[in-house]
Coordinates of N, CA and C in Angstrom, one line a residue:
M17 N 18.2 8.3 3.2 CA 18.6 8.3 1.8 C 20.0 7.7 1.7
S18 N 20.2 7.0 0.6 CA 21.5 6.4 0.4 C 22.6 7.4 -0.1
L19 N 23.8 7.1 0.0 CA 24.9 7.9 -0.5 C 24.7 8.1 -2.0
A20 N 24.4 7.0 -2.7 CA 24.2 7.1 -4.2 C 23.0 8.0 -4.5
G21 N 22.0 7.9 -3.7 CA 20.8 8.8 -4.0 C 21.1 10.3 -3.7
A22 N 21.8 10.5 -2.6 CA 22.2 11.9 -2.3 C 23.1 12.5 -3.4
L23 N 24.1 11.7 -3.8 CA 24.9 12.2 -4.9 C 24.2 12.5 -6.2
G24 N 23.3 11.5 -6.5 CA 22.4 11.6 -7.7 C 21.6 12.9 -7.7
E25 N 21.1 13.3 -6.6 CA 20.3 14.6 -6.6 C 21.2 15.8 -6.9
K26 N 22.5 15.7 -6.7 CA 23.4 16.8 -7.0 C 24.1 16.6 -8.3
G27 N 23.7 15.6 -9.1 CA 24.2 15.4 -10.4 C 25.4 14.5 -10.5
Y28 N 25.8 13.8 -9.4 CA 26.9 12.9 -9.4 C 26.4 11.5 -9.4
D29 N 27.4 10.6 -9.6 CA 27.0 9.2 -9.7 C 28.2 8.4 -9.0
L30 N 27.9 7.2 -8.6 CA 28.9 6.3 -8.0 C 29.0 5.1 -9.0
C31 N 30.2 4.6 -9.1 CA 30.4 3.3 -9.8 C 31.7 2.7 -9.3
F32 N 32.0 1.6 -9.8 CA 33.2 0.9 -9.4 C 34.1 0.6 -10.7
R33 N 35.3 0.9 -10.6 CA 36.3 0.7 -11.7 C 37.5 0.1 -11.1
E34 N 37.9 -1.0 -11.6 CA 39.2 -1.7 -11.2 C 39.2 -1.9 -9.7
G35 N 38.0 -2.1 -9.1 CA 38.0 -2.4 -7.7 C 37.9 -1.1 -6.8
H36 N 37.8 0.0 -7.4 CA 37.8 1.3 -6.7 C 36.4 1.9 -6.8
L37 N 35.9 2.5 -5.7 CA 34.7 3.3 -5.7 C 35.1 4.6 -6.3
V38 N 34.3 5.0 -7.4 CA 34.6 6.2 -8.2 C 33.4 7.1 -8.2
I39 N 33.6 8.4 -8.0 CA 32.6 9.4 -8.1 C 32.7 10.0 -9.5
L40 N 31.5 10.0 -10.2 CA 31.5 10.6 -11.5 C 30.7 11.9 -11.6
N41 N 31.1 12.7 -12.5 CA 30.3 14.0 -12.7 C 29.1 13.7 -13.6
D42 N 28.4 14.7 -14.0 CA 27.2 14.5 -14.8 C 27.5 14.1 -16.2
L43 N 28.7 14.2 -16.6 CA 29.1 13.7 -18.0 C 29.7 12.3 -17.9
G44 N 29.7 11.7 -16.8 CA 30.2 10.3 -16.6 C 31.7 10.3 -16.5
E45 N 32.3 11.4 -16.3 CA 33.8 11.4 -16.1 C 34.2 11.2 -14.7
A46 N 35.2 10.4 -14.4 CA 35.7 10.2 -13.1 C 36.3 11.4 -12.4
L47 N 35.8 11.8 -11.3 CA 36.3 12.9 -10.5 C 37.4 12.5 -9.5
C48 N 37.0 11.4 -8.8 CA 38.0 10.9 -7.7 C 37.5 9.6 -7.2
T49 N 38.4 8.9 -6.5 CA 38.0 7.7 -5.8 C 37.7 7.9 -4.4
G50 N 37.2 6.9 -3.7 CA 37.0 7.1 -2.3 C 38.3 7.4 -1.5
S51 N 39.4 6.7 -1.9 CA 40.7 6.9 -1.3 C 41.1 8.4 -1.5
D52 N 40.8 9.0 -2.6 CA 41.2 10.4 -2.9 C 40.6 11.3 -1.9
I53 N 39.4 11.0 -1.4 CA 38.7 11.9 -0.4 C 38.8 11.4 1.0
G54 N 39.7 10.4 1.2 CA 40.0 9.9 2.6 C 39.1 8.8 3.1
V55 N 38.3 8.2 2.2 CA 37.4 7.1 2.6 C 37.6 5.9 1.6
P56 N 38.7 5.1 1.8 CA 38.9 4.0 0.9 C 37.8 2.9 1.0
M57 N 37.6 2.2 0.0 CA 36.6 1.1 -0.1 C 36.7 0.2 1.1
A58 N 37.9 -0.2 1.5 CA 38.1 -1.1 2.6 C 37.4 -0.5 3.9
Q59 N 37.6 0.8 4.1 CA 37.0 1.4 5.3 C 35.5 1.4 5.2
I60 N 34.9 1.7 4.0 CA 33.5 1.7 3.9 C 33.0 0.3 4.1
A61 N 33.6 -0.7 3.6 CA 33.2 -2.1 3.8 C 33.2 -2.5 5.2
E62 N 34.2 -2.0 6.0 CA 34.3 -2.3 7.4 C 33.0 -1.8 8.2
R63 N 32.6 -0.6 7.7 CA 31.5 0.0 8.4 C 30.1 -0.5 8.0
I64 N 29.9 -0.7 6.7 CA 28.6 -1.1 6.2 C 28.5 -2.4 5.5
G65 N 29.6 -3.1 5.4 CA 29.6 -4.4 4.6 C 30.0 -4.1 3.2
R66 N 30.3 -5.2 2.5 CA 30.7 -5.2 1.1 C 29.6 -4.7 0.2
P67 N 29.8 -3.9 -0.7 CA 28.7 -3.4 -1.6 C 28.3 -4.6 -2.6
C68 N 27.1 -4.5 -3.0 CA 26.6 -5.5 -4.0 C 26.8 -4.8 -5.4
V69 N 27.7 -5.3 -6.2 CA 28.0 -4.6 -7.4 C 27.6 -5.5 -8.6
R70 N 26.9 -4.9 -9.6 CA 26.6 -5.6 -10.8 C 27.7 -5.2 -11.8
A71 N 28.5 -6.2 -12.2 CA 29.6 -6.0 -13.1 C 29.1 -5.6 -14.5
H72 N 29.8 -4.8 -15.2 CA 29.6 -4.5 -16.6 C 30.2 -5.6 -17.4
R73 N 29.9 -5.6 -18.7 CA 30.4 -6.7 -19.6 C 31.9 -6.7 -19.7
D74 N 32.5 -5.5 -19.5 CA 34.0 -5.4 -19.6 C 34.7 -6.1 -18.5
G75 N 34.0 -6.4 -17.4 CA 34.6 -7.1 -16.3 C 35.5 -6.2 -15.4
H76 N 35.7 -4.9 -15.8 CA 36.6 -4.0 -15.1 C 35.8 -2.9 -14.3
S77 N 34.5 -2.8 -14.5 CA 33.7 -1.8 -13.9 C 32.3 -2.3 -13.6
G78 N 31.6 -1.6 -12.8 CA 30.3 -2.0 -12.4 C 29.5 -0.9 -11.7
R79 N 28.2 -1.2 -11.4 CA 27.4 -0.3 -10.7 C 26.8 -0.9 -9.5
L80 N 26.5 0.0 -8.5 CA 25.9 -0.5 -7.3 C 24.5 -1.2 -7.7
W81 N 24.3 -2.3 -7.1 CA 23.0 -3.0 -7.3 C 22.2 -2.8 -6.1
Q82 N 21.0 -2.2 -6.3 CA 20.1 -2.0 -5.2 C 18.8 -2.7 -5.4
A83 N 18.3 -3.5 -4.5 CA 17.1 -4.3 -4.6 C 15.9 -3.4 -4.5

């Protein structure tokens, strides 16, 4: 199971805002970034590669794209 899937089962979501991986609660409010919990996006990208992100129209945020 993916990280996004595991978080989704617990009522959380992942998104990207201003280049940061952000964990959202069930109301869509940002709880923290990956850096806040000790796992910055650069470290994740080193381990599993750059994520495929579908940008929102605002150009400042986006969602993980899964095929």
